[in-house]
PDB file of C-alpha atoms in Angstrom:
ATOM      1  CA  VAL A 192     -36.516  46.881  45.957  1.00 87.00           C
ATOM      2  CA  VAL A 193     -34.065  44.489  44.328  1.00 88.00           C
ATOM      3  CA  ALA A 194     -30.368  45.382  44.518  1.00 87.00           C
ATOM      4  CA  ALA A 195     -28.093  43.998  41.809  1.00 85.00           C
ATOM      5  CA  SER A 196     -24.348  44.033  41.218  1.00 84.00           C
ATOM      6  CA  PRO A 197     -21.628  41.887  39.653  1.00 81.00           C
ATOM      7  CA  HIS A 198     -20.054  41.766  43.136  1.00 80.00           C
ATOM      8  CA  ARG A 199     -21.260  39.401  45.832  1.00 80.00           C
ATOM      9  CA  TYR A 200     -21.001  41.989  48.611  1.00 80.00           C
ATOM     10  CA  PHE A 201     -21.908  45.532  47.616  1.00 80.00           C
ATOM     11  CA  PRO A 202     -23.148  48.474  49.704  1.00 82.00           C
ATOM     12  CA  ALA A 203     -26.611  48.818  48.115  1.00 82.00           C
ATOM     13  CA  ARG A 204     -27.381  45.245  49.123  1.00 83.00           C
ATOM     14  CA  TYR A 205     -27.584  46.385  52.763  1.00 87.00           C
ATOM     15  CA  ALA A 206     -29.805  49.414  52.138  1.00 86.00           C
ATOM     16  CA  ARG A 207     -33.057  49.732  54.024  1.00 87.00           C
ATOM     17  CA  GLY A 208     -35.921  48.539  51.859  1.00 88.00           C
ATOM     18  CA  VAL A 209     -33.956  45.982  49.861  1.00 89.00           C
ATOM     19  CA  VAL A 210     -35.899  42.725  49.890  1.00 89.00           C
ATOM     20  CA  ARG A 211     -33.610  40.756  47.611  1.00 86.00           C
ATOM     21  CA  SER A 212     -30.119  41.108  46.163  1.00 86.00           C
ATOM     22  CA  VAL A 213     -28.949  39.565  42.910  1.00 86.00           C
ATOM     23  CA  GLN A 214     -25.426  38.950  41.667  1.00 85.00           C
ATOM     24  CA  LEU A 215     -25.260  39.638  37.907  1.00 82.00           C
ATOM     25  CA  ALA A 216     -22.604  38.867  35.346  1.00 78.00           C
ATOM     26  CA  ASP A 217     -20.336  41.917  35.078  1.00 75.00           C
ATOM     27  CA  GLY A 218     -21.592  44.301  32.391  1.00 77.00           C
ATOM     28  CA  ASP A 219     -24.012  41.791  30.872  1.00 85.00           C
ATOM     29  CA  PRO A 220     -27.077  43.643  29.537  1.00 91.00           C
ATOM     30  CA  GLN A 221     -28.941  40.354  28.979  1.00 92.00           C
ATOM     31  CA  ALA A 222     -28.610  39.500  32.688  1.00 90.00           C
ATOM     32  CA  VAL A 223     -30.032  42.926  33.575  1.00 91.00           C
ATOM     33  CA  LEU A 224     -32.966  42.449  31.195  1.00 94.00           C
ATOM     34  CA  ALA A 225     -33.671  38.946  32.491  1.00 92.00           C
ATOM     35  CA  THR A 226     -33.559  40.123  36.112  1.00 90.00           C
ATOM     36  CA  ALA A 227     -35.809  43.099  35.375  1.00 92.00           C
ATOM     37  CA  ALA A 228     -38.355  40.859  33.630  1.00 94.00           C
ATOM     38  CA  GLY A 229     -38.185  38.101  36.242  1.00 92.00           C
ATOM     39  CA  GLU A 230     -38.519  40.475  39.181  1.00 91.00           C
ATOM     40  CA  GLY A 231     -41.134  42.734  37.597  1.00 92.00           C
ATOM     41  CA  ILE A 232     -38.819  45.756  37.757  1.00 92.00           C
ATOM     42  CA  ASP A 233     -39.998  48.848  35.914  1.00 93.00           C
ATOM     43  CA  VAL A 234     -37.547  51.424  37.347  1.00 93.00           C
ATOM     44  CA  ALA A 235     -33.756  51.078  37.707  1.00 92.00           C
ATOM     45  CA  ILE A 236     -31.568  53.388  39.768  1.00 87.00           C
ATOM     46  CA  ALA A 237     -27.845  52.962  39.219  1.00 85.00           C
ATOM     47  CA  ALA A 238     -25.531  53.447  42.176  1.00 76.00           C
ATOM     48  CA  GLY A 239     -22.003  54.297  41.121  1.00 77.00           C
ATOM     49  CA  LEU A 240     -20.138  54.663  37.861  1.00 79.00           C
ATOM     50  CA  PRO A 241     -20.253  51.044  36.612  1.00 81.00           C
ATOM     51  CA  GLY A 242     -24.053  50.835  36.912  1.00 84.00           C
ATOM     52  CA  ASN A 243     -24.550  54.191  35.228  1.00 86.00           C
ATOM     53  CA  ARG A 244     -22.111  53.251  32.456  1.00 85.00           C
ATOM     54  CA  LEU A 245     -24.054  50.020  31.853  1.00 88.00           C
ATOM     55  CA  LEU A 246     -27.381  51.891  31.672  1.00 90.00           C
ATOM     56  CA  CYS A 247     -26.005  54.496  29.277  1.00 89.00           C
ATOM     57  CA  ARG A 248     -24.228  52.043  26.983  1.00 89.00           C
ATOM     58  CA  HIS A 249     -27.332  49.861  26.636  1.00 92.00           C
ATOM     59  CA  LYS A 250     -29.999  52.547  26.732  1.00 91.00           C
ATOM     60  CA  ASP A 251     -31.613  51.324  23.489  1.00 92.00           C
ATOM     61  CA  ALA A 252     -32.093  47.809  24.893  1.00 94.00           C
ATOM     62  CA  PHE A 253     -33.166  48.893  28.387  1.00 95.00           C
ATOM     63  CA  GLU A 254     -35.435  51.858  27.656  1.00 94.00           C
ATOM     64  CA  PRO A 255     -38.386  49.780  26.342  1.00 95.00           C
ATOM     65  CA  CYS A 256     -38.201  47.519  29.434  1.00 95.00           C
ATOM     66  CA  PHE A 257     -37.748  49.883  32.385  1.00 95.00           C
ATOM     67  CA  HIS A 258     -37.370  53.542  33.294  1.00 92.00           C
ATOM     68  CA  ALA A 259     -34.021  54.958  34.385  1.00 91.00           C
ATOM     69  CA  ALA A 260     -32.068  58.206  34.373  1.00 85.00           C
ATOM     70  CA  TYR A 261     -30.328  57.595  31.057  1.00 83.00           C
ATOM     71  CA  ASN A 262     -27.625  59.776  29.552  1.00 84.00           C
ATOM     72  CA  ASP A 263     -26.300  59.277  26.086  1.00 83.00           C
ATOM     73  CA  ALA A 264     -22.995  57.405  26.298  1.00 85.00           C
ATOM     74  CA  SER A 265     -20.779  60.334  25.230  1.00 87.00           C
ATOM     75  CA  THR A 266     -22.304  62.661  27.850  1.00 87.00           C
ATOM     76  CA  PHE A 267     -21.826  60.011  30.509  1.00 86.00           C
ATOM     77  CA  GLU A 268     -18.179  59.428  29.533  1.00 86.00           C
ATOM     78  CA  THR A 269     -17.506  63.182  29.839  1.00 87.00           C
ATOM     79  CA  LEU A 270     -19.183  63.402  33.248  1.00 84.00           C
ATOM     80  CA  ALA A 271     -17.528  60.215  34.560  1.00 85.00           C
ATOM     81  CA  ASP A 272     -14.011  61.421  33.715  1.00 86.00           C
ATOM     82  CA  LYS A 273     -12.685  64.047  36.137  1.00 87.00           C
ATOM     83  CA  GLY A 274     -10.282  65.416  33.513  1.00 87.00           C
ATOM     84  CA  LYS A 275     -13.007  65.814  30.880  1.00 90.00           C
ATOM     85  CA  THR A 276     -15.412  67.294  33.438  1.00 89.00           C
ATOM     86  CA  ARG A 277     -12.751  69.854  34.388  1.00 91.00           C
ATOM     87  CA  GLU A 278     -12.224  70.750  30.709  1.00 92.00           C
ATOM     88  CA  LEU A 279     -15.974  71.279  30.327  1.00 93.00           C
ATOM     89  CA  ALA A 280     -16.047  73.458  33.455  1.00 93.00           C
ATOM     90  CA  VAL A 281     -13.202  75.606  32.096  1.00 94.00           C
ATOM     91  CA  GLN A 282     -15.071  76.004  28.764  1.00 95.00           C
ATOM     92  CA  LEU A 283     -18.164  77.116  30.711  1.00 95.00           C
ATOM     93  CA  GLY A 284     -16.190  79.617  32.805  1.00 96.00           C
ATOM     94  CA  VAL A 285     -16.463  77.675  36.081  1.00 94.00           C
ATOM     95  CA  LYS A 286     -13.458  78.098  38.385  1.00 93.00           C
ATOM     96  CA  THR A 287     -11.492  74.904  38.936  1.00 93.00           C
ATOM     97  CA  PRO A 288      -8.343  74.020  40.879  1.00 94.00           C
ATOM     98  CA  THR A 289      -5.071  74.202  38.979  1.00 94.00           C
ATOM     99  CA  THR A 290      -4.630  70.688  37.593  1.00 93.00           C
ATOM    100  CA  HIS A 291      -1.716  68.777  36.091  1.00 92.00           C
ATOM    101  CA  ALA A 292      -1.817  65.333  34.492  1.00 89.00           C
ATOM    102  CA  LEU A 293       0.900  62.832  35.347  1.00 89.00           C
ATOM    103  CA  ARG A 294       1.121  60.142  32.690  1.00 87.00           C
ATOM    104  CA  SER A 295       4.002  58.366  34.406  1.00 87.00           C
ATOM    105  CA  VAL A 296       6.432  58.845  37.281  1.00 87.00           C
ATOM    106  CA  GLU A 297       8.891  60.179  34.694  1.00 87.00           C
ATOM    107  CA  ASP A 298       6.626  63.248  34.240  1.00 86.00           C
ATOM    108  CA  PHE A 299       7.138  64.136  37.908  1.00 85.00           C
ATOM    109  CA  GLU A 300      10.140  66.424  37.392  1.00 86.00           C
ATOM    110  CA  ASP A 301       8.365  68.279  34.548  1.00 88.00           C
ATOM    111  CA  ILE A 302       5.507  69.493  36.759  1.00 89.00           C
ATOM    112  CA  LEU A 303       7.155  69.699  40.191  1.00 90.00           C
ATOM    113  CA  ASP A 304       7.941  73.420  40.026  1.00 91.00           C
ATOM    114  CA  ARG A 305       4.256  74.191  39.252  1.00 92.00           C
ATOM    115  CA  ILE A 306       2.749  72.233  42.152  1.00 93.00           C
ATOM    116  CA  THR A 307       1.836  73.699  45.525  1.00 92.00           C
ATOM    117  CA  PHE A 308       1.535  71.558  48.636  1.00 95.00           C
ATOM    118  CA  PRO A 309      -0.516  70.030  50.010  1.00 95.00           C
ATOM    119  CA  ALA A 310      -1.573  68.611  46.641  1.00 95.00           C
ATOM    120  CA  VAL A 311      -4.607  66.471  45.806  1.00 93.00           C
ATOM    121  CA  LEU A 312      -4.100  63.332  43.696  1.00 91.00           C
ATOM    122  CA  LYS A 313      -7.001  61.622  41.907  1.00 89.00           C
ATOM    123  CA  ALA A 314      -7.580  58.881  39.389  1.00 85.00           C
ATOM    124  CA  PRO A 315      -9.654  60.406  36.572  1.00 84.00           C
ATOM    125  CA  LEU A 316     -12.102  57.506  36.196  1.00 77.00           C
ATOM    126  CA  ASP A 317     -12.653  56.233  39.709  1.00 70.00           C
ATOM    127  CA  GLN A 318     -14.463  57.160  42.868  1.00 67.00           C
ATOM    128  CA  GLY A 319     -12.803  57.219  46.262  1.00 66.00           C
ATOM    129  CA  THR A 320      -9.172  57.311  45.154  1.00 75.00           C
ATOM    130  CA  VAL A 321      -8.323  60.777  46.450  1.00 86.00           C
ATOM    131  CA  LYS A 322      -4.930  61.025  48.139  1.00 90.00           C
ATOM    132  CA  TYR A 323      -3.128  64.012  49.628  1.00 92.00           C
ATOM    133  CA  ALA A 324       0.597  64.711  49.278  1.00 94.00           C
ATOM    134  CA  GLN A 325       2.188  67.069  51.788  1.00 95.00           C
ATOM    135  CA  SER A 326       5.535  67.286  49.969  1.00 95.00           C
ATOM    136  CA  PRO A 327       7.308  66.361  46.731  1.00 95.00           C
ATOM    137  CA  THR A 328       8.527  63.155  48.403  1.00 94.00           C
ATOM    138  CA  GLY A 329       4.962  62.239  49.391  1.00 95.00           C
ATOM    139  CA  LEU A 330       3.697  62.976  45.880  1.00 93.00           C
ATOM    140  CA  LEU A 331       6.399  60.799  44.325  1.00 93.00           C
ATOM    141  CA  SER A 332       5.584  57.955  46.730  1.00 94.00           C
ATOM    142  CA  ILE A 333       1.839  58.073  45.970  1.00 92.00           C
ATOM    143  CA  ALA A 334       2.427  58.400  42.204  1.00 91.00           C
ATOM    144  CA  THR A 335       4.881  55.483  42.184  1.00 92.00           C
ATOM    145  CA  ALA A 336       2.412  53.211  44.013  1.00 90.00           C
ATOM    146  CA  TYR A 337      -0.420  54.314  41.721  1.00 88.00           C
ATOM    147  CA  PHE A 338       1.459  53.661  38.479  1.00 89.00           C
ATOM    148  CA  ASP A 339       2.885  50.359  39.783  1.00 89.00           C
ATOM    149  CA  ALA A 340      -0.671  49.167  40.498  1.00 85.00           C
ATOM    150  CA  ALA A 341      -1.936  50.432  37.113  1.00 82.00           C
ATOM    151  CA  ASN A 342       0.895  48.598  35.321  1.00 81.00           C
ATOM    152  CA  ARG A 343       0.172  45.345  37.208  1.00 82.00           C
ATOM    153  CA  LEU A 344      -3.480  45.610  36.148  1.00 77.00           C
ATOM    154  CA  GLY A 345      -2.575  46.440  32.546  1.00 73.00           C
ATOM    155  CA  LEU A 346      -4.122  49.917  32.728  1.00 71.00           C
ATOM    156  CA  SER A 347      -2.779  52.996  30.988  1.00 66.00           C
ATOM    157  CA  GLU A 348      -4.002  55.419  33.598  1.00 76.00           C
ATOM    158  CA  LEU A 349      -2.992  58.963  34.259  1.00 83.00           C
ATOM    159  CA  LEU A 350      -3.032  60.681  37.623  1.00 88.00           C
ATOM    160  CA  LEU A 351      -4.505  64.128  38.186  1.00 91.00           C
ATOM    161  CA  VAL A 352      -2.545  66.380  40.546  1.00 94.00           C
ATOM    162  CA  GLN A 353      -4.596  69.334  41.765  1.00 93.00           C
ATOM    163  CA  GLU A 354      -4.152  72.376  43.900  1.00 94.00           C
ATOM    164  CA  TYR A 355      -5.615  71.853  47.379  1.00 93.00           C
ATOM    165  CA  ILE A 356      -8.360  74.352  48.189  1.00 91.00           C
ATOM    166  CA  PRO A 357      -9.225  74.496  51.888  1.00 89.00           C
ATOM    167  CA  GLY A 358     -12.849  74.649  52.963  1.00 87.00           C
ATOM    168  CA  ASP A 359     -15.907  72.495  53.293  1.00 87.00           C
ATOM    169  CA  GLY A 360     -16.668  69.762  50.773  1.00 84.00           C
ATOM    170  CA  TYR A 361     -20.017  69.385  49.059  1.00 87.00           C
ATOM    171  CA  GLY A 362     -21.391  66.825  46.650  1.00 85.00           C
ATOM    172  CA  PHE A 363     -24.065  67.644  44.076  1.00 85.00           C
ATOM    173  CA  TYR A 364     -26.337  65.292  42.150  1.00 84.00           C
ATOM    174  CA  GLY A 365     -28.850  66.540  39.611  1.00 85.00           C
ATOM    175  CA  LEU A 366     -31.520  64.975  37.440  1.00 84.00           C
ATOM    176  CA  SER A 367     -32.425  66.846  34.294  1.00 84.00           C
ATOM    177  CA  HIS A 368     -34.673  66.161  31.365  1.00 84.00           C
ATOM    178  CA  ARG A 369     -33.957  67.775  27.988  1.00 84.00           C
ATOM    179  CA  GLY A 370     -31.718  70.378  29.586  1.00 84.00           C
ATOM    180  CA  ARG A 371     -34.100  71.308  32.421  1.00 91.00           C
ATOM    181  CA  LEU A 372     -33.127  70.526  36.014  1.00 92.00           C
ATOM    182  CA  CYS A 373     -35.964  68.442  37.485  1.00 93.00           C
ATOM    183  CA  THR A 374     -34.559  67.764  40.936  1.00 93.00           C
ATOM    184  CA  TYR A 375     -31.276  67.741  42.776  1.00 93.00           C
ATOM    185  CA  PHE A 376     -29.616  66.569  45.930  1.00 90.00           C
ATOM    186  CA  MET A 377     -26.665  68.230  47.597  1.00 92.00           C
ATOM    187  CA  HIS A 378     -24.796  67.053  50.642  1.00 90.00           C
ATOM    188  CA  HIS A 379     -22.251  68.608  52.946  1.00 90.00           C
ATOM    189  CA  ARG A 380     -19.386  66.236  53.649  1.00 83.00           C
ATOM    190  CA  LEU A 381     -19.132  65.965  57.402  1.00 81.00           C
ATOM    191  CA  HIS A 382     -15.703  64.363  57.452  1.00 73.00           C
ATOM    192  CA  GLU A 383     -12.849  64.813  55.003  1.00 66.00           C
ATOM    193  CA  TYR A 384      -9.124  64.493  55.172  1.00 60.00           C
ATOM    194  CA  PRO A 385      -7.119  66.631  55.643  1.00 59.00           C
TER     195      PRO A 385
END
């Protein structure tokens, strides 16, 4: 098993079974192809959104060289965006938490009367950025910090504000082929806040 990432230190590098880790140029499909050929890799498993995005965007170049769970790019972009995934769920009749999109701190007053607390705040295109606001003051503080950081990085992000639904958390991963579920993995989150 060869683990690869544009980052020097990345979690998969420390996984059991990894015999070598490689630092690749960020988003460079030629570096992926060269590594796959040089290491004799015939199967790639992406861990996280950036790796999956790279596989999906360069499916035509990668598919002749190694096997992977490829999506077409538009399907991936829908599934990687929490806002778009929620819209798809609503279209399919799946219950979702009440959700509001904050495009800037100035939008705060427009949605405040429709928010219940605690509220869940999420970046639409990132993993691990969930925050919880216990009050309007807390929400404003989190939103201000979020948009300040986005502005410093030159991003035009929005922030999703969702109704908090108490209960256990579960994560689901599925692998399908031509619309048929081949296998899946589901986990129960043992620790969540709040």
